[in-house]
PDB file of C-alpha atoms in Angstrom:
ATOM      1  CA  MET A  29      75.630 -47.807 -46.619  1.00  0.00           C
ATOM      2  CA  HIS A  30      74.093 -46.919 -49.771  1.00  0.00           C
ATOM      3  CA  THR A  31      70.966 -47.310 -49.241  1.00  0.00           C
ATOM      4  CA  ALA A  32      69.544 -46.798 -52.479  1.00  0.00           C
ATOM      5  CA  PHE A  33      71.981 -49.210 -54.115  1.00  0.00           C
ATOM      6  CA  ILE A  34      70.988 -51.856 -51.825  1.00  0.00           C
ATOM      7  CA  ARG A  35      67.323 -51.617 -52.421  1.00  0.00           C
ATOM      8  CA  SER A  36      68.302 -51.623 -56.114  1.00  0.00           C
ATOM      9  CA  THR A  37      69.902 -54.613 -55.738  1.00  0.00           C
ATOM     10  CA  LEU A  38      67.112 -55.979 -53.052  1.00  0.00           C
ATOM     11  CA  CYS A  39      64.770 -55.500 -56.499  1.00  0.00           C
ATOM     12  CA  ALA A  40      66.823 -56.820 -58.868  1.00  0.00           C
ATOM     13  CA  THR A  41      67.183 -59.801 -56.746  1.00  0.00           C
ATOM     14  CA  VAL A  42      63.334 -60.750 -55.926  1.00  0.00           C
ATOM     15  CA  PHE A  43      62.914 -60.296 -59.797  1.00  0.00           C
ATOM     16  CA  ALA A  44      65.610 -62.863 -60.399  1.00  0.00           C
ATOM     17  CA  VAL A  45      63.914 -65.355 -58.620  1.00  0.00           C
ATOM     18  CA  ALA A  46      60.766 -64.409 -59.823  1.00  0.00           C
ATOM     19  CA  ALA A  47      62.247 -64.798 -63.202  1.00  0.00           C
ATOM     20  CA  SER A  48      63.897 -68.449 -62.388  1.00  0.00           C
ATOM     21  CA  GLY A  49      59.972 -69.558 -61.807  1.00  0.00           C
ATOM     22  CA  CYS A  50      58.835 -68.727 -65.610  1.00  0.00           C
ATOM     23  CA  ALA A  51      57.436 -71.428 -67.777  1.00  0.00           C
ATOM     24  CA  ASP A  52      59.517 -71.007 -70.117  1.00  0.00           C
ATOM     25  CA  MET A  53      62.837 -72.278 -68.086  1.00  0.00           C
ATOM     26  CA  ASN A  54      63.758 -75.634 -67.992  1.00  0.00           C
ATOM     27  CA  ALA A  55      64.712 -77.198 -64.575  1.00  0.00           C
ATOM     28  CA  THR A  56      68.848 -76.104 -64.951  1.00  0.00           C
ATOM     29  CA  GLN A  57      67.812 -72.558 -65.947  1.00  0.00           C
ATOM     30  CA  ARG A  58      65.322 -72.115 -62.780  1.00  0.00           C
ATOM     31  CA  GLY A  59      67.771 -74.030 -59.980  1.00  0.00           C
ATOM     32  CA  THR A  60      70.512 -71.788 -61.973  1.00  0.00           C
ATOM     33  CA  ALA A  61      68.998 -67.896 -61.590  1.00  0.00           C
ATOM     34  CA  THR A  62      67.270 -69.014 -58.377  1.00  0.00           C
ATOM     35  CA  GLY A  63      70.609 -69.694 -57.265  1.00  0.00           C
ATOM     36  CA  ALA A  64      72.285 -66.823 -59.232  1.00  0.00           C
ATOM     37  CA  GLY A  65      69.754 -64.075 -57.983  1.00  0.00           C
ATOM     38  CA  VAL A  66      69.528 -64.679 -54.512  1.00  0.00           C
ATOM     39  CA  GLY A  67      73.561 -65.026 -54.087  1.00  0.00           C
ATOM     40  CA  ALA A  68      73.835 -61.765 -55.996  1.00  0.00           C
ATOM     41  CA  GLY A  69      71.266 -59.683 -53.377  1.00  0.00           C
ATOM     42  CA  LEU A  70      73.641 -61.059 -50.677  1.00  0.00           C
ATOM     43  CA  GLY A  71      76.649 -60.927 -51.981  1.00  0.00           C
ATOM     44  CA  ALA A  72      75.815 -57.284 -52.735  1.00  0.00           C
ATOM     45  CA  ILE A  73      74.564 -56.487 -48.873  1.00  0.00           C
ATOM     46  CA  LEU A  74      77.536 -57.783 -47.314  1.00  0.00           C
ATOM     47  CA  GLY A  75      79.539 -56.113 -49.736  1.00  0.00           C
ATOM     48  CA  ALA A  76      78.276 -52.658 -48.987  1.00  0.00           C
ATOM     49  CA  SER A  77      77.972 -53.490 -45.103  1.00  0.00           C
ATOM     50  CA  THR A  78      81.193 -54.583 -44.553  1.00  0.00           C
ATOM     51  CA  GLY A  79      82.905 -51.149 -44.308  1.00  0.00           C
ATOM     52  CA  GLY A  80      84.664 -48.911 -46.897  1.00  0.00           C
ATOM     53  CA  GLY A  81      84.642 -49.176 -50.943  1.00  0.00           C
ATOM     54  CA  GLY A  82      80.305 -48.322 -51.208  1.00  0.00           C
ATOM     55  CA  SER A  83      78.541 -49.028 -54.505  1.00  0.00           C
ATOM     56  CA  GLY A  84      82.046 -50.565 -56.046  1.00  0.00           C
ATOM     57  CA  ARG A  85      82.407 -53.538 -52.932  1.00  0.00           C
ATOM     58  CA  ALA A  86      78.321 -53.893 -52.841  1.00  0.00           C
ATOM     59  CA  THR A  87      78.966 -54.464 -57.069  1.00  0.00           C
ATOM     60  CA  ARG A  88      81.927 -56.853 -56.523  1.00  0.00           C
ATOM     61  CA  GLY A  89      80.012 -58.663 -53.804  1.00  0.00           C
ATOM     62  CA  ALA A  90      76.838 -59.313 -55.917  1.00  0.00           C
ATOM     63  CA  VAL A  91      79.215 -60.729 -58.731  1.00  0.00           C
ATOM     64  CA  LEU A  92      81.162 -63.182 -56.350  1.00  0.00           C
ATOM     65  CA  GLY A  93      77.379 -64.092 -54.737  1.00  0.00           C
ATOM     66  CA  GLY A  94      75.843 -64.409 -57.912  1.00  0.00           C
ATOM     67  CA  LEU A  95      78.406 -67.224 -58.673  1.00  0.00           C
ATOM     68  CA  ALA A  96      78.252 -68.992 -55.726  1.00  0.00           C
ATOM     69  CA  GLY A  97      74.334 -69.147 -55.979  1.00  0.00           C
ATOM     70  CA  ALA A  98      74.593 -70.338 -60.211  1.00  0.00           C
ATOM     71  CA  VAL A  99      76.067 -73.370 -57.755  1.00  0.00           C
ATOM     72  CA  ALA A 100      74.119 -73.847 -54.922  1.00  0.00           C
ATOM     73  CA  GLY A 101      71.192 -73.246 -57.263  1.00  0.00           C
ATOM     74  CA  ASN A 102      71.818 -76.960 -58.392  1.00  0.00           C
ATOM     75  CA  VAL A 103      72.961 -80.073 -55.636  1.00  0.00           C
ATOM     76  CA  TRP A 104      75.334 -82.787 -56.310  1.00  0.00           C
ATOM     77  CA  SER A 105      73.624 -85.116 -54.195  1.00  0.00           C
ATOM     78  CA  LYS A 106      74.691 -88.874 -52.986  1.00  0.00           C
ATOM     79  CA  HIS A 107      71.938 -89.532 -56.053  1.00  0.00           C
ATOM     80  CA  MET A 108      74.201 -87.174 -58.747  1.00  0.00           C
ATOM     81  CA  GLU A 109      77.833 -88.999 -57.859  1.00  0.00           C
ATOM     82  CA  GLN A 110      75.887 -92.412 -57.978  1.00  0.00           C
ATOM     83  CA  GLN A 111      74.571 -91.249 -61.378  1.00  0.00           C
ATOM     84  CA  ARG A 112      78.545 -90.424 -62.224  1.00  0.00           C
ATOM     85  CA  GLN A 113      79.752 -93.535 -60.977  1.00  0.00           C
ATOM     86  CA  ALA A 114      77.594 -95.932 -62.617  1.00  0.00           C
ATOM     87  CA  MET A 115      77.867 -93.745 -66.165  1.00  0.00           C
ATOM     88  CA  GLU A 116      81.961 -93.705 -65.658  1.00  0.00           C
ATOM     89  CA  GLN A 117      81.598 -97.159 -64.968  1.00  0.00           C
ATOM     90  CA  ALA A 118      79.052 -98.096 -68.239  1.00  0.00           C
ATOM     91  CA  THR A 119      80.820 -95.857 -70.955  1.00  0.00           C
ATOM     92  CA  ARG A 120      84.609 -96.817 -69.808  1.00  0.00           C
ATOM     93  CA  GLY A 121      86.671 -97.653 -72.684  1.00  0.00           C
ATOM     94  CA  THR A 122      83.893 -95.777 -75.517  1.00  0.00           C
ATOM     95  CA  GLY A 123      85.340 -92.195 -75.465  1.00  0.00           C
ATOM     96  CA  VAL A 124      82.478 -90.849 -73.665  1.00  0.00           C
ATOM     97  CA  GLN A 125      83.426 -88.235 -71.372  1.00  0.00           C
ATOM     98  CA  VAL A 126      81.635 -88.018 -67.758  1.00  0.00           C
ATOM     99  CA  SER A 127      82.262 -85.166 -65.716  1.00  0.00           C
ATOM    100  CA  GLN A 128      80.870 -82.818 -63.158  1.00  0.00           C
ATOM    101  CA  THR A 129      80.465 -79.161 -64.208  1.00  0.00           C
ATOM    102  CA  ALA A 130      81.032 -76.010 -62.540  1.00  0.00           C
ATOM    103  CA  ASP A 131      77.294 -75.158 -61.942  1.00  0.00           C
ATOM    104  CA  ASN A 132      76.905 -79.004 -60.204  1.00  0.00           C
ATOM    105  CA  ARG A 133      75.175 -80.951 -63.665  1.00  0.00           C
ATOM    106  CA  LEU A 134      76.865 -83.716 -64.567  1.00  0.00           C
ATOM    107  CA  LYS A 135      77.793 -84.068 -68.307  1.00  0.00           C
ATOM    108  CA  LEU A 136      78.075 -86.665 -71.004  1.00  0.00           C
ATOM    109  CA  GLU A 137      80.343 -85.704 -73.884  1.00  0.00           C
ATOM    110  CA  ILE A 138      79.101 -88.888 -76.798  1.00  0.00           C
ATOM    111  CA  PRO A 139      81.656 -88.417 -79.505  1.00  0.00           C
ATOM    112  CA  SER A 140      80.460 -89.120 -83.191  1.00  0.00           C
ATOM    113  CA  ASP A 141      82.113 -92.104 -84.145  1.00  0.00           C
ATOM    114  CA  ILE A 142      79.637 -93.496 -81.069  1.00  0.00           C
ATOM    115  CA  SER A 143      76.433 -91.841 -81.381  1.00  0.00           C
ATOM    116  CA  PHE A 144      75.841 -90.632 -85.121  1.00  0.00           C
ATOM    117  CA  ASP A 145      77.348 -90.576 -88.434  1.00  0.00           C
ATOM    118  CA  THR A 146      77.685 -88.363 -90.440  1.00  0.00           C
ATOM    119  CA  ASN A 147      74.953 -85.838 -92.040  1.00  0.00           C
ATOM    120  CA  ARG A 148      72.504 -88.640 -89.623  1.00  0.00           C
ATOM    121  CA  ALA A 149      70.262 -88.339 -86.693  1.00  0.00           C
ATOM    122  CA  ASP A 150      69.402 -91.859 -86.305  1.00  0.00           C
ATOM    123  CA  ILE A 151      71.444 -93.431 -83.331  1.00  0.00           C
ATOM    124  CA  LYS A 152      74.231 -96.045 -83.828  1.00  0.00           C
ATOM    125  CA  PRO A 153      74.446 -99.496 -82.094  1.00  0.00           C
ATOM    126  CA  ASN A 154      77.216 -98.702 -80.383  1.00  0.00           C
ATOM    127  CA  PHE A 155      75.089 -95.976 -78.294  1.00  0.00           C
ATOM    128  CA  ARG A 156      72.094 -98.107 -77.524  1.00  0.00           C
ATOM    129  CA  PRO A 157      73.837 -99.551 -74.646  1.00  0.00           C
ATOM    130  CA  ILE A 158      75.044 -96.232 -72.982  1.00  0.00           C
ATOM    131  CA  LEU A 159      71.360 -94.751 -73.862  1.00  0.00           C
ATOM    132  CA  GLU A 160      69.971 -98.181 -71.888  1.00  0.00           C
ATOM    133  CA  ARG A 161      71.928 -97.605 -68.997  1.00  0.00           C
ATOM    134  CA  PHE A 162      71.694 -94.034 -68.787  1.00  0.00           C
ATOM    135  CA  ALA A 163      67.562 -94.506 -68.824  1.00  0.00           C
ATOM    136  CA  THR A 164      68.287 -97.067 -65.913  1.00  0.00           C
ATOM    137  CA  THR A 165      70.004 -94.179 -63.985  1.00  0.00           C
ATOM    138  CA  LEU A 166      67.328 -91.252 -64.645  1.00  0.00           C
ATOM    139  CA  ASN A 167      64.220 -94.065 -63.571  1.00  0.00           C
ATOM    140  CA  GLU A 168      66.400 -94.582 -60.272  1.00  0.00           C
ATOM    141  CA  ASN A 169      66.407 -91.044 -59.482  1.00  0.00           C
ATOM    142  CA  PRO A 170      63.133 -88.886 -60.715  1.00  0.00           C
ATOM    143  CA  GLY A 171      64.202 -85.951 -59.482  1.00  0.00           C
ATOM    144  CA  THR A 172      66.821 -84.945 -61.796  1.00  0.00           C
ATOM    145  CA  TYR A 173      65.881 -83.253 -65.358  1.00  0.00           C
ATOM    146  CA  VAL A 174      68.140 -83.768 -68.515  1.00  0.00           C
ATOM    147  CA  THR A 175      69.398 -81.422 -71.267  1.00  0.00           C
ATOM    148  CA  ILE A 176      70.256 -82.795 -74.664  1.00  0.00           C
ATOM    149  CA  ILE A 177      72.646 -80.639 -76.709  1.00  0.00           C
ATOM    150  CA  GLY A 178      73.345 -81.558 -80.493  1.00  0.00           C
ATOM    151  CA  HIS A 179      76.263 -80.195 -82.188  1.00  0.00           C
ATOM    152  CA  THR A 180      77.819 -80.576 -85.589  1.00  0.00           C
ATOM    153  CA  ASP A 181      81.092 -79.465 -87.825  1.00  0.00           C
ATOM    154  CA  ASN A 182      81.121 -76.376 -89.840  1.00  0.00           C
ATOM    155  CA  THR A 183      80.363 -78.683 -93.014  1.00  0.00           C
ATOM    156  CA  GLY A 184      77.078 -77.407 -95.468  1.00  0.00           C
ATOM    157  CA  GLY A 185      76.310 -74.240 -93.240  1.00  0.00           C
ATOM    158  CA  ASP A 186      74.014 -73.076 -90.652  1.00  0.00           C
ATOM    159  CA  GLN A 187      70.636 -74.060 -92.338  1.00  0.00           C
ATOM    160  CA  ILE A 188      71.617 -77.726 -92.446  1.00  0.00           C
ATOM    161  CA  ASN A 189      73.474 -78.112 -89.373  1.00  0.00           C
ATOM    162  CA  GLN A 190      70.862 -76.349 -87.311  1.00  0.00           C
ATOM    163  CA  PRO A 191      68.146 -78.872 -87.811  1.00  0.00           C
ATOM    164  CA  LEU A 192      70.470 -81.404 -87.630  1.00  0.00           C
ATOM    165  CA  SER A 193      71.960 -80.835 -84.310  1.00  0.00           C
ATOM    166  CA  LEU A 194      68.314 -80.592 -83.163  1.00  0.00           C
ATOM    167  CA  ASP A 195      67.544 -83.829 -84.495  1.00  0.00           C
ATOM    168  CA  ARG A 196      69.969 -85.166 -83.128  1.00  0.00           C
ATOM    169  CA  ALA A 197      69.554 -84.150 -79.146  1.00  0.00           C
ATOM    170  CA  ALA A 198      65.608 -84.986 -79.997  1.00  0.00           C
ATOM    171  CA  HIS A 199      66.276 -88.599 -81.601  1.00  0.00           C
ATOM    172  CA  THR A 200      68.362 -89.556 -78.146  1.00  0.00           C
ATOM    173  CA  ARG A 201      64.932 -87.754 -75.848  1.00  0.00           C
ATOM    174  CA  ASP A 202      62.978 -89.861 -78.120  1.00  0.00           C
ATOM    175  CA  TYR A 203      65.070 -93.248 -77.344  1.00  0.00           C
ATOM    176  CA  LEU A 204      64.921 -92.267 -73.969  1.00  0.00           C
ATOM    177  CA  THR A 205      61.531 -91.395 -73.560  1.00  0.00           C
ATOM    178  CA  ALA A 206      60.530 -94.651 -74.736  1.00  0.00           C
ATOM    179  CA  ARG A 207      62.621 -96.622 -72.168  1.00  0.00           C
ATOM    180  CA  GLY A 208      59.633 -94.840 -69.467  1.00  0.00           C
ATOM    181  CA  ILE A 209      61.608 -91.325 -68.727  1.00  0.00           C
ATOM    182  CA  ASP A 210      58.752 -88.728 -68.468  1.00  0.00           C
ATOM    183  CA  PRO A 211      59.508 -86.134 -71.579  1.00  0.00           C
ATOM    184  CA  ASN A 212      58.768 -83.382 -69.227  1.00  0.00           C
ATOM    185  CA  ARG A 213      62.187 -83.985 -67.576  1.00  0.00           C
ATOM    186  CA  ILE A 214      63.945 -83.120 -71.144  1.00  0.00           C
ATOM    187  CA  THR A 215      64.899 -80.455 -72.695  1.00  0.00           C
ATOM    188  CA  VAL A 216      66.591 -80.781 -76.598  1.00  0.00           C
ATOM    189  CA  GLU A 217      68.749 -78.005 -77.949  1.00  0.00           C
ATOM    190  CA  GLY A 218      70.544 -77.533 -81.748  1.00  0.00           C
ATOM    191  CA  ARG A 219      73.679 -75.803 -81.495  1.00  0.00           C
ATOM    192  CA  ALA A 220      75.241 -76.656 -84.970  1.00  0.00           C
ATOM    193  CA  ALA A 221      78.643 -75.220 -85.261  1.00  0.00           C
ATOM    194  CA  ARG A 222      78.653 -72.787 -83.538  1.00  0.00           C
ATOM    195  CA  GLU A 223      80.487 -74.169 -80.109  1.00  0.00           C
ATOM    196  CA  PRO A 224      83.453 -76.216 -81.891  1.00  0.00           C
ATOM    197  CA  VAL A 225      85.804 -78.261 -79.206  1.00  0.00           C
ATOM    198  CA  ALA A 226      88.099 -78.527 -82.194  1.00  0.00           C
ATOM    199  CA  SER A 227      89.268 -77.081 -85.568  1.00  0.00           C
ATOM    200  CA  ASN A 228      87.234 -77.848 -88.035  1.00  0.00           C
ATOM    201  CA  ASP A 229      90.351 -77.452 -90.355  1.00  0.00           C
ATOM    202  CA  ASP A 230      90.742 -81.601 -90.364  1.00  0.00           C
ATOM    203  CA  PRO A 231      88.890 -84.420 -90.584  1.00  0.00           C
ATOM    204  CA  ALA A 232      89.959 -85.210 -87.328  1.00  0.00           C
ATOM    205  CA  GLY A 233      88.673 -81.520 -85.549  1.00  0.00           C
ATOM    206  CA  ARG A 234      85.446 -81.995 -87.147  1.00  0.00           C
ATOM    207  CA  ALA A 235      84.962 -85.656 -86.549  1.00  0.00           C
ATOM    208  CA  ARG A 236      85.093 -84.237 -82.577  1.00  0.00           C
ATOM    209  CA  ASN A 237      82.614 -81.047 -83.329  1.00  0.00           C
ATOM    210  CA  ARG A 238      79.960 -83.553 -84.033  1.00  0.00           C
ATOM    211  CA  ARG A 239      78.666 -84.534 -80.587  1.00  0.00           C
ATOM    212  CA  VAL A 240      76.408 -84.669 -78.205  1.00  0.00           C
ATOM    213  CA  GLU A 241      76.327 -83.855 -75.014  1.00  0.00           C
ATOM    214  CA  ILE A 242      74.021 -84.878 -72.227  1.00  0.00           C
ATOM    215  CA  PHE A 243      73.580 -82.589 -68.881  1.00  0.00           C
ATOM    216  CA  VAL A 244      72.281 -83.914 -65.681  1.00  0.00           C
ATOM    217  CA  ASN A 245      70.817 -81.504 -62.529  1.00  0.00           C
ATOM    218  CA  GLU A 246      69.122 -82.004 -60.011  1.00  0.00           C
ATOM    219  CA  PRO A 247      67.406 -78.656 -58.960  1.00  0.00           C
ATOM    220  CA  ASN A 248      67.844 -77.552 -55.308  1.00  0.00           C
ATOM    221  CA  ARG A 249      64.046 -77.021 -54.286  1.00  0.00           C
ATOM    222  CA  ALA A 250      65.426 -76.238 -50.561  1.00  0.00           C
ATOM    223  CA  GLY A 251      63.251 -73.541 -49.498  1.00  0.00           C
TER     224      GLY A 251
END
């Protein structure tokens, strides 16, 4: 066994776990980082100790362990499944897409025809019932945390789109906090036009790119 490599991997694992508790990380990042760090360390140890392959096997073990650990860093509990079902029912027929992500988060993708008008950050009437139901599920599940990400199309340039995308996320957060959700449970981000889901070469594609994504996670607090 390559003792020096394993020792360095363990040090990296300890660092990853320690970093996961940093104050500037949100709950999603802490959960995923903790899981990834522990998973990588265990994967490296198992890879190096199962004979042959040396550091190459250990490295592969670290990668696979890190991927598995990242998923384990957030749990998909009964509460999370109940939230998914509730939001699927509440948004049926609206165009909102509700899904479970690979790292065990609940994702709501809100299209522009529901959430915001072009170049505006104020919440449209069609968006309000969805947020009302969402606030109810959050109040029923106080152990969950939310990340809201605003997106735009590429019209107008980043100087306009970055603050616009952040304003959309912030307005969504403010609507939820006005309904009793602790603002410390919510992180907002603006991604401008950097993460398109469709081409910006036509109106239909630009409309798809003007969207808000909401992620809910429940950190695995075991240990």
